[in-house]
Each structure stands twice: as C-alpha cells, then as structure tokens.
Amino acid sequence: MNPNLNALQPYPFARLKELKKGIVAAAEYTHIALSIGEPKHDTPEFIYQTVSENLHGIGKYPSTKGQPQLAQSIANWIAERFHIKQADINTETQILPVSGTREALFSFAQAVIDNSSPEPLVIMPNPFYQIYEGAALLAGAQPYFLNTTEENNYLPDFDSVAEHVWQRCQLIYICSPGNPTGAVIRESEQHKLIALAEKYDFIIAADECYSEIYADEQQAPVGLLQTAYAMGNTAFKRCVIFQSLSKRSNAPGLRSGFVAGDAEILEKYFQYRTYQGCALPEPTQAASIAAWQDEQHVRKNRDLYREKFSAFVDILGNVCSIVKPEASFYIWLKTPISDTEFAQRLFAEQNITVLPGSFLSRQAHGINPGSNHVRIALVAPLNECKEAAIRIKRFINTLD
Ligand SMILES: Cc1ncc(COP(=O)(O)O)c(C=O)c1O
C-alpha cells in the first residue's frame, strides 16, 4: 500500500462522532445539527428540471473538457463576476469542469507536485478544509501551516513566511472566503501572494467555493483571477481558482464546479484528468450551464443567509463576542471553555451539534489555532437557527 496513506488524519466528522460517543443528549429538545457544511436551502427547480430533460445524455461517454457551451457559460460568469474582458478568457485552454471542487482540490496536488525535488512543501491555512492536507501528503509533499488567528483577523499572514519556506513551496492553497472563519483575503494581500509566486515559482490554488455567499450585496469578495488581471497578469500565470455550484446554487449532489486560470498548468492538469477519468455526466453539464447563467437564485440564497445571520447574531450578541462573517455560511465562535468540552456539553444539555475548531486544525508554530473555537454552520432553516441561538445563549449563560 502507499505508505503516505498512513499519514492521513481522521476526518473531523469521525472525530466528532467519537467525541459524542456515549453522551445522551437532552431528550426534551429535538436535535439541531450545525456541524456539517451542507447547504440546505432548496435547490432551484430549474436545476432539477434541466437534469431530467437531459437524462438521455447518460447514453454517451462525456468528455473531460465538457461541452463547449459549458466552458462558455463559465467564461461569461467569470468575466462578469471578476471584471475580466471576455476576449481575455480562452474557453479551450483556461477552463476545466470538475466534479465538485473536493476532488479537484485533491487531484490538483497530485498533478502539480514534483516530489523528485528535495522536500516539497504545500502551504495551507490552519484551520483548513482537510482535503488540502491529504492532497499534499498523498502527493509526497509536506504540509506547511499558516495559522489564521484572531490577531491576524483570521487571515493567513504571508509576511510571516520565511524565505527558505517559500523556496521549498511548490503549491499554496488559499481559501477565501475561508472555511471555517468566513474571512476574505483582500486584494492587496492576493497581489502580494501573486508577486511571491512569481519570485519563488510556485502555484496558487484558490479555493473560492464560498465566494457567492457574502453579507454585503455591494461587496462581493475579490477573486484571485480578478486580482491577477487587475495587476496586469492577464494570462493568470501561476493562478488557478476552484469554483463550485454546491454552495452557490444549493446543489451539492450535482457535483459540479470548475477550475480556471493559467493555461500551461491546466494543460497538464487536463492530461492528468483524462487518466483519472472524472468527466461530468451530460445531465450535470446541462444543469450547470443553466446554473452559471442565472444570478437570481444566488441573490435569493444570499438573502436567506443574511436573515439567518442577523437573527442568530442578534440573539447571541449580548452573551458572547460573536461577529458576522464577511462571507460563507459559518460562524467561527470563540468559546469560553475548551472547544471540545463546549461541543460535548452543548450536545448533552441542549441537543445541538457543533464542530470543535481543533478538529479542523493542527498544532503549528506552538499553538492549535482552532482550539477554543467552534464552527457553526447556519444551514438549517431560519426557525431552527433561531431556536439554536436561544439554546446556545442559555447554555453560555450556565457557564458563568
Ligand atoms: C472550503 C471548501 N472547499 C471545497 C469544498 C468542496 O465542495 P464541493 O466539492 O461540493 O465543490 C468544501 C465543501 O464543504 C469546502 O468547505
């Protein structure tokens, strides 16, 4: 067996299951799960309809590149969303559809890491989406963690990275808006990172799967291609973004997203993907074309999250320091006791499940930056979110 498999860590939800084992939850309350980042708003009807109208496509092998219409609808979306001239996006060479970003974030590292070079590093935020770590380990690279803490506004501090680390870095994952923190990496920081990538010759993989869920309708989070383009890197050199319909369109089961950016990198990644064999079925492609063309359902989706965040923060605001994130559907809540004890007791006493922050992070540079935080996913319906906030408030009050 591949010995690198032994380095993989248990997934956070396996650890959560273990943590809750043997605990009997308060029977007077129904269970509310705020632990899993699975969107729960209705999938738009037109997505179901387009899938069903295109079921006959199952009779054909789909191609890895997908239909030209899919790449075109993605290019239109990128141009509009990131203020890039349509003519500057090559649908043939700069866009690839993927079966959701999870598989793509993983397989990307397998394709780009050169593990024949001494001690390759993959830099990633900490806490993180655990796929980044597994991808690095299985590609034969070592993860290097950038702690995102309250002191640095829950954002990676690229200035804190030593030169010898950049020299070994082949790939960096950034996640903006962040899971679990909801923090957005500013254009100036992205600019700095692109300059570093040029200097030290590494690739930036920008996980932007929460980019369409943001609080201020006038302030959509800036994307990596947008920053690259604005600074004159119009070929998106060393930049690749990962975008998904899972959160944007409440369609996690559709398994649809795309990667876009540097044509030279994507040419090799395309070659890798043809071997891996992960083309999108034709009904998925048809529904994806429709989804990337429609913004109305996405705005409606944001409105629903706004309503939930306002209600949740209003209820909890006077018992703890809670901040509405700029984007994403998570609250990254500081806990007055250890995060694991908080999660255990909240489950036992109020029948609510949240995810301990330390399960999403590693000990690095002397601390575990996820500890004393829990991740709360506001995916449940509004009434359930309000009810959860009331119970969490009651629970926090018992801690004084
Ligand atoms: C940060 C982050 N990236 C990527 C994904 C993968 O999403 P999908 O594979 O559905 O596109 C998730 C899913 O929860 C996530 O939280």
Coordinates of C-alpha atoms and ligand atoms in Angstrom, one line a residue:
M1 CA 0.0 0.0 0.0
N2 CA 1.0 3.6 -0.5
P3 CA 2.8 4.4 2.8
N4 CA 1.6 8.0 2.6
L5 CA -1.9 6.8 3.4
N6 CA -0.7 6.2 7.0
A7 CA -0.1 9.9 7.4
L8 CA -3.7 10.8 6.7
Q9 CA -5.6 12.1 9.7
P10 CA -9.2 11.0 10.7
Y11 CA -11.8 13.3 9.1
P12 CA -13.3 15.9 11.5
F13 CA -16.7 14.2 11.5
A14 CA -15.2 10.9 12.5
R15 CA -13.6 12.7 15.5
L16 CA -16.8 14.4 16.3
K17 CA -18.7 11.1 16.3
E18 CA -16.1 9.7 18.7
L19 CA -16.4 12.8 20.9
K20 CA -20.1 12.4 21.2
K21 CA -20.0 8.7 21.8
G22 CA -21.8 7.6 25.0
I23 CA -23.2 11.1 25.6
V24 CA -27.0 11.1 25.9
A25 CA -28.5 14.3 24.6
A26 CA -31.2 16.2 26.5
A27 CA -34.4 14.4 25.4
E28 CA -36.7 17.3 25.8
Y29 CA -35.1 19.0 22.8
T30 CA -35.1 18.0 19.2
H31 CA -31.7 17.6 17.7
I32 CA -30.2 20.6 15.7
A33 CA -27.1 19.9 13.6
L34 CA -25.0 22.9 12.9
S35 CA -21.9 20.9 12.3
I36 CA -22.0 20.0 8.7
G37 CA -21.4 22.5 5.9
E38 CA -24.0 21.1 3.6
P39 CA -26.3 23.7 2.1
K40 CA -30.0 23.1 3.0
H41 CA -31.8 25.8 1.1
D42 CA -33.9 24.4 -1.8
T43 CA -32.1 23.5 -4.9
P44 CA -33.6 25.7 -7.7
E45 CA -36.4 24.0 -9.6
F46 CA -34.7 24.7 -12.9
I47 CA -31.7 22.6 -12.0
Y48 CA -33.9 19.5 -11.3
Q49 CA -35.8 20.2 -14.5
T50 CA -32.7 20.6 -16.7
V51 CA -31.2 17.4 -15.3
S52 CA -34.3 15.5 -16.0
E53 CA -34.7 16.9 -19.5
N54 CA -31.2 15.8 -20.3
L55 CA -31.2 12.3 -18.9
H56 CA -30.8 10.8 -22.3
G57 CA -27.2 12.1 -22.2
I58 CA -26.4 9.2 -19.9
G59 CA -26.2 7.1 -23.0
K60 CA -23.0 8.8 -24.0
Y61 CA -19.5 9.0 -22.5
P62 CA -19.0 12.6 -21.5
S63 CA -15.7 14.3 -22.4
T64 CA -13.2 15.5 -19.8
K65 CA -13.4 19.1 -21.2
G66 CA -17.1 19.0 -21.3
Q67 CA -19.3 20.7 -23.9
P68 CA -18.1 24.0 -25.3
Q69 CA -21.4 25.6 -24.1
L70 CA -20.4 24.7 -20.5
A71 CA -17.0 26.4 -20.8
Q72 CA -18.7 29.4 -22.5
S73 CA -21.2 29.8 -19.7
I74 CA -18.4 29.6 -17.1
A75 CA -16.3 32.1 -19.1
N76 CA -19.3 34.5 -19.2
W77 CA -19.7 34.2 -15.5
I78 CA -16.0 34.7 -14.8
A79 CA -15.9 37.8 -17.0
E80 CA -18.9 39.4 -15.3
R81 CA -18.1 38.4 -11.7
F82 CA -14.4 39.2 -11.8
H83 CA -14.4 42.2 -14.2
I84 CA -12.3 40.5 -16.9
K85 CA -12.7 41.1 -20.6
Q86 CA -14.4 38.2 -22.2
A87 CA -11.9 38.1 -25.0
D88 CA -9.1 37.6 -22.4
I89 CA -10.6 34.2 -21.3
N90 CA -9.8 31.3 -23.5
T91 CA -12.6 28.7 -23.1
E92 CA -10.4 26.0 -24.7
T93 CA -7.3 26.3 -22.5
Q94 CA -8.2 28.2 -19.3
I95 CA -11.3 26.4 -18.1
L96 CA -11.9 22.8 -17.0
P97 CA -15.2 21.5 -15.5
V98 CA -14.7 19.3 -12.3
S99 CA -17.0 17.0 -10.3
G100 CA -17.2 19.5 -7.4
T101 CA -14.1 21.1 -6.0
R102 CA -13.3 18.5 -3.5
E103 CA -11.9 16.0 -6.0
A104 CA -10.3 18.8 -7.9
L105 CA -8.5 20.3 -4.9
F106 CA -7.2 16.9 -4.2
S107 CA -6.2 15.8 -7.6
F108 CA -4.6 19.1 -8.5
A109 CA -1.8 18.5 -6.0
Q110 CA -1.3 15.0 -7.4
A111 CA -0.8 16.6 -10.8
V112 CA 1.4 19.6 -10.0
I113 CA 3.7 18.4 -7.2
D114 CA 7.2 17.4 -8.3
N115 CA 8.2 15.0 -5.5
S116 CA 11.5 14.3 -7.1
S117 CA 12.7 17.7 -5.9
P118 CA 14.0 17.8 -2.3
E119 CA 11.4 18.2 0.4
P120 CA 8.5 19.8 -1.5
L121 CA 6.2 21.9 0.6
V122 CA 2.5 22.7 0.2
I123 CA 1.4 25.8 2.2
M124 CA -2.1 26.0 3.5
P125 CA -4.2 27.9 6.1
N126 CA -4.7 26.4 9.5
P127 CA -7.6 25.7 10.3
F128 CA -8.4 24.4 6.9
Y129 CA -10.5 22.2 4.7
Q130 CA -8.8 18.9 5.4
I131 CA -8.6 17.9 1.7
Y132 CA -5.6 20.3 1.3
E133 CA -3.6 18.4 3.9
G134 CA -4.5 14.9 2.5
A135 CA -3.7 16.1 -1.0
A136 CA -0.3 17.3 0.0
L137 CA 0.6 14.2 1.9
L138 CA -0.5 11.8 -0.9
A139 CA 1.4 13.8 -3.4
G140 CA 4.5 13.2 -1.4
A141 CA 4.8 16.8 -0.1
Q142 CA 4.9 18.2 3.4
P143 CA 2.1 20.5 4.6
Y144 CA 3.2 23.8 6.0
F145 CA 0.6 25.6 8.1
L146 CA -0.2 29.3 8.1
N147 CA -2.1 29.9 11.3
T148 CA -5.2 32.1 11.0
T149 CA -5.9 33.6 14.4
E150 CA -7.9 36.4 15.9
E151 CA -4.7 38.5 16.0
N152 CA -4.4 38.4 12.2
N153 CA -8.1 38.7 11.6
Y154 CA -8.3 35.0 10.8
L155 CA -6.3 35.5 7.6
P156 CA -3.0 34.0 6.5
D157 CA -0.1 36.3 7.1
F158 CA 2.2 35.9 4.1
D159 CA 4.8 38.2 5.6
S160 CA 5.3 35.7 8.4
V161 CA 6.7 33.0 6.0
A162 CA 10.5 32.7 6.0
E163 CA 12.4 32.8 2.7
H164 CA 13.6 29.2 3.0
V165 CA 9.9 28.1 3.2
W166 CA 8.9 30.0 0.1
Q167 CA 11.9 28.4 -1.6
R168 CA 10.6 24.9 -1.0
C169 CA 7.0 25.8 -1.7
Q170 CA 5.5 24.3 -4.8
L171 CA 1.9 25.0 -4.2
I172 CA -0.2 27.1 -1.8
Y173 CA -3.9 26.6 -1.0
I174 CA -5.8 29.7 -0.1
C175 CA -9.4 29.6 0.9
S176 CA -11.2 32.9 0.5
P177 CA -13.9 33.3 1.8
G178 CA -12.5 31.0 4.5
N179 CA -13.9 27.8 5.8
P180 CA -14.3 27.9 8.8
T181 CA -13.6 31.6 9.5
G182 CA -15.6 33.4 6.8
A183 CA -12.7 35.8 6.4
V184 CA -11.9 37.3 3.0
I185 CA -8.3 37.8 1.7
R186 CA -8.0 41.4 0.5
E187 CA -6.9 42.3 -3.0
S188 CA -3.6 43.8 -1.7
E189 CA -2.7 40.5 0.1
Q190 CA -3.6 38.5 -3.0
H191 CA -1.4 40.9 -5.0
K192 CA 1.4 40.3 -2.6
L193 CA 1.0 36.5 -2.9
I194 CA 1.0 36.6 -6.7
A195 CA 4.2 38.5 -6.6
L196 CA 5.7 36.0 -4.2
A197 CA 4.6 33.1 -6.5
E198 CA 6.4 34.8 -9.4
K199 CA 9.5 35.3 -7.3
Y200 CA 9.7 31.8 -5.9
D201 CA 7.9 30.0 -8.7
F202 CA 5.0 28.2 -7.0
I203 CA 1.4 27.7 -7.9
I204 CA -1.6 29.4 -6.1
A205 CA -4.7 27.2 -5.8
A206 CA -7.5 29.5 -4.7
D207 CA -10.5 27.7 -3.2
E208 CA -13.3 30.1 -3.8
C209 CA -16.2 27.8 -3.3
Y210 CA -17.9 30.3 -0.8
S211 CA -17.3 33.4 -2.9
E212 CA -21.0 33.8 -3.8
I213 CA -22.3 33.8 -0.2
Y214 CA -21.5 37.2 1.2
A215 CA -23.0 39.7 3.6
D216 CA -22.9 43.0 1.7
E217 CA -24.5 42.9 -1.7
Q218 CA -22.3 45.8 -2.8
Q219 CA -19.1 44.0 -1.8
A220 CA -18.6 40.7 -3.5
P221 CA -15.3 39.0 -2.3
V222 CA -12.4 39.7 -4.7
G223 CA -11.3 36.6 -6.6
L224 CA -7.7 35.6 -7.4
L225 CA -8.1 35.9 -11.2
Q226 CA -9.6 39.3 -10.7
T227 CA -6.6 40.4 -8.7
A228 CA -4.2 38.8 -11.2
Y229 CA -5.9 40.5 -14.1
A230 CA -6.0 43.9 -12.4
M231 CA -2.3 43.8 -11.7
G232 CA -1.5 43.0 -15.3
N233 CA -1.1 39.3 -15.1
T234 CA -3.7 38.8 -17.8
A235 CA -2.6 35.3 -18.5
F236 CA -3.3 34.4 -14.9
K237 CA 0.3 32.9 -14.6
R238 CA 0.6 30.6 -11.5
C239 CA -3.0 31.2 -10.6
V240 CA -5.8 28.7 -10.6
I241 CA -9.2 29.1 -9.0
F242 CA -11.7 26.4 -7.8
Q243 CA -15.4 27.3 -8.1
S244 CA -18.4 25.2 -7.2
L245 CA -22.2 25.1 -7.7
S246 CA -22.6 23.3 -4.4
K247 CA -22.9 26.3 -2.1
R248 CA -23.7 28.9 -4.8
S249 CA -26.7 27.1 -6.1
N250 CA -27.5 24.7 -3.3
A251 CA -26.7 21.8 -5.4
P252 CA -24.0 19.7 -3.6
G253 CA -25.3 16.5 -5.1
L254 CA -24.9 17.8 -8.6
R255 CA -21.1 17.5 -8.2
S256 CA -20.3 20.4 -10.4
G257 CA -17.6 23.1 -10.4
F258 CA -14.7 24.3 -12.4
V259 CA -11.1 25.2 -12.3
A260 CA -9.8 28.2 -14.3
G261 CA -6.6 30.1 -14.8
D262 CA -3.1 29.5 -16.1
A263 CA -3.4 27.7 -19.4
E264 CA 0.0 26.0 -19.1
I265 CA -0.9 24.5 -15.7
L266 CA -4.3 23.5 -16.9
E267 CA -3.0 21.7 -19.9
K268 CA -1.0 19.3 -17.7
Y269 CA -3.9 19.1 -15.2
F270 CA -6.2 18.2 -18.1
Q271 CA -3.9 15.4 -19.1
Y272 CA -4.0 14.1 -15.6
R273 CA -7.8 14.3 -15.5
T274 CA -8.1 12.3 -18.7
Y275 CA -6.3 9.4 -16.9
Q276 CA -8.2 9.9 -13.7
G277 CA -11.5 9.7 -15.7
C278 CA -13.7 12.2 -13.9
A279 CA -15.8 13.8 -16.7
L280 CA -19.1 15.4 -15.8
P281 CA -22.2 13.4 -17.0
E282 CA -24.2 15.3 -19.7
P283 CA -27.3 16.0 -17.5
T284 CA -24.9 17.6 -14.9
Q285 CA -23.3 19.7 -17.6
A286 CA -26.7 20.9 -18.9
A287 CA -27.9 21.9 -15.4
S288 CA -24.5 23.6 -14.8
I289 CA -24.8 25.7 -17.9
A290 CA -28.2 26.9 -16.7
A291 CA -26.9 27.5 -13.2
W292 CA -23.9 29.6 -14.2
Q293 CA -26.2 31.7 -16.3
D294 CA -28.6 32.6 -13.6
E295 CA -27.9 35.1 -10.7
Q296 CA -31.4 35.5 -9.4
H297 CA -31.4 32.3 -7.4
V298 CA -27.9 33.2 -6.0
R299 CA -29.1 36.6 -4.7
K300 CA -32.1 34.9 -3.2
N301 CA -29.8 32.4 -1.5
R302 CA -27.7 35.2 0.0
D303 CA -30.9 36.9 1.3
L304 CA -31.8 33.8 3.2
Y305 CA -28.4 33.6 4.8
R306 CA -28.5 37.3 5.7
E307 CA -31.7 36.8 7.5
K308 CA -30.3 33.8 9.5
F309 CA -27.1 35.6 10.4
S310 CA -28.9 38.7 11.6
A311 CA -31.3 36.6 13.8
F312 CA -28.5 34.4 15.1
V313 CA -26.2 37.3 16.0
D314 CA -29.0 39.4 17.5
I315 CA -29.9 36.6 19.9
L316 CA -26.3 35.7 20.9
G317 CA -24.8 39.2 20.7
N318 CA -25.1 40.1 24.4
V319 CA -23.8 36.8 25.8
C320 CA -20.6 36.4 23.8
S321 CA -18.4 38.2 21.3
I322 CA -19.9 37.0 18.1
V323 CA -19.1 38.5 14.7
K324 CA -21.0 38.2 11.5
P325 CA -18.5 36.9 8.9
E326 CA -18.0 38.8 5.7
A327 CA -18.8 35.8 3.7
S328 CA -19.5 32.0 3.9
F329 CA -22.3 30.4 6.0
Y330 CA -20.2 29.8 9.1
I331 CA -19.9 31.4 12.4
W332 CA -16.5 30.9 13.9
L333 CA -17.4 31.3 17.6
K334 CA -14.9 31.8 20.4
T335 CA -15.7 29.5 23.3
P336 CA -15.3 30.4 27.0
I337 CA -14.2 26.8 27.7
S338 CA -12.3 24.3 25.6
D339 CA -13.9 23.8 22.2
T340 CA -14.3 20.0 22.7
E341 CA -15.9 20.4 26.1
F342 CA -18.2 23.2 24.7
A343 CA -19.3 20.8 21.9
Q344 CA -19.8 17.9 24.2
R345 CA -21.8 19.8 26.8
L346 CA -23.9 21.7 24.2
F347 CA -24.9 18.4 22.8
A348 CA -25.6 16.9 26.2
E349 CA -27.5 19.8 27.6
Q350 CA -29.2 21.4 24.5
N351 CA -29.1 18.7 21.9
I352 CA -27.1 20.8 19.4
T353 CA -24.1 19.6 17.5
V354 CA -21.3 22.0 16.5
L355 CA -17.8 21.2 15.3
P356 CA -14.9 21.8 17.6
G357 CA -12.4 24.1 16.0
S358 CA -9.4 22.0 17.0
F359 CA -10.8 19.2 14.8
L360 CA -10.2 21.5 11.8
S361 CA -6.7 22.4 12.6
R362 CA -3.2 21.2 13.5
Q363 CA -0.7 22.1 16.2
A364 CA 1.7 24.5 14.4
H365 CA 4.1 27.2 15.5
G366 CA 3.4 26.4 19.1
I367 CA -0.4 26.6 19.1
N368 CA -3.5 24.9 17.7
P369 CA -5.3 27.9 16.2
G370 CA -8.7 26.1 16.0
S371 CA -8.8 25.4 19.7
N372 CA -11.3 27.5 21.8
H373 CA -13.5 28.0 18.7
V374 CA -16.4 26.0 17.3
R375 CA -17.7 26.1 13.8
I376 CA -21.4 26.7 13.5
A377 CA -22.9 26.2 10.0
L378 CA -26.0 28.2 9.6
V379 CA -27.5 25.9 7.1
A380 CA -30.7 24.8 8.9
P381 CA -34.0 26.7 8.3
L382 CA -34.4 30.2 9.9
N383 CA -36.6 28.9 12.7
E384 CA -34.1 26.2 13.6
C385 CA -31.2 28.7 13.6
K386 CA -33.2 31.0 15.9
E387 CA -34.0 28.1 18.2
A388 CA -30.4 27.0 18.2
A389 CA -29.2 30.6 19.1
I390 CA -31.7 30.7 22.0
R391 CA -30.4 27.3 23.3
I392 CA -26.7 28.3 22.8
K393 CA -27.4 31.5 24.7
R394 CA -29.0 29.6 27.6
F395 CA -26.0 27.2 27.6
I396 CA -23.4 30.0 27.6
N397 CA -25.3 31.7 30.5
T398 CA -24.8 28.5 32.6
L399 CA -21.1 28.7 32.1
D400 CA -20.6 31.9 34.1
Ligands
LIG1 C1 -13.6 25.1 1.8 C2 -14.2 24.1 0.9 N1 -13.7 23.8 -0.3 C3 -14.3 22.9 -1.1 C4 -15.4 22.2 -0.7 C5 -15.9 21.1 -1.6 O1 -17.1 21.4 -2.2 P1 -17.7 20.7 -3.5 O2 -16.8 19.5 -3.7 O3 -19.1 20.4 -3.2 O4 -17.5 21.7 -4.6 C6 -16.0 22.4 0.6 C7 -17.2 21.7 1.0 O5 -17.6 21.7 2.1 C8 -15.4 23.4 1.4 O6 -15.9 23.7 2.6

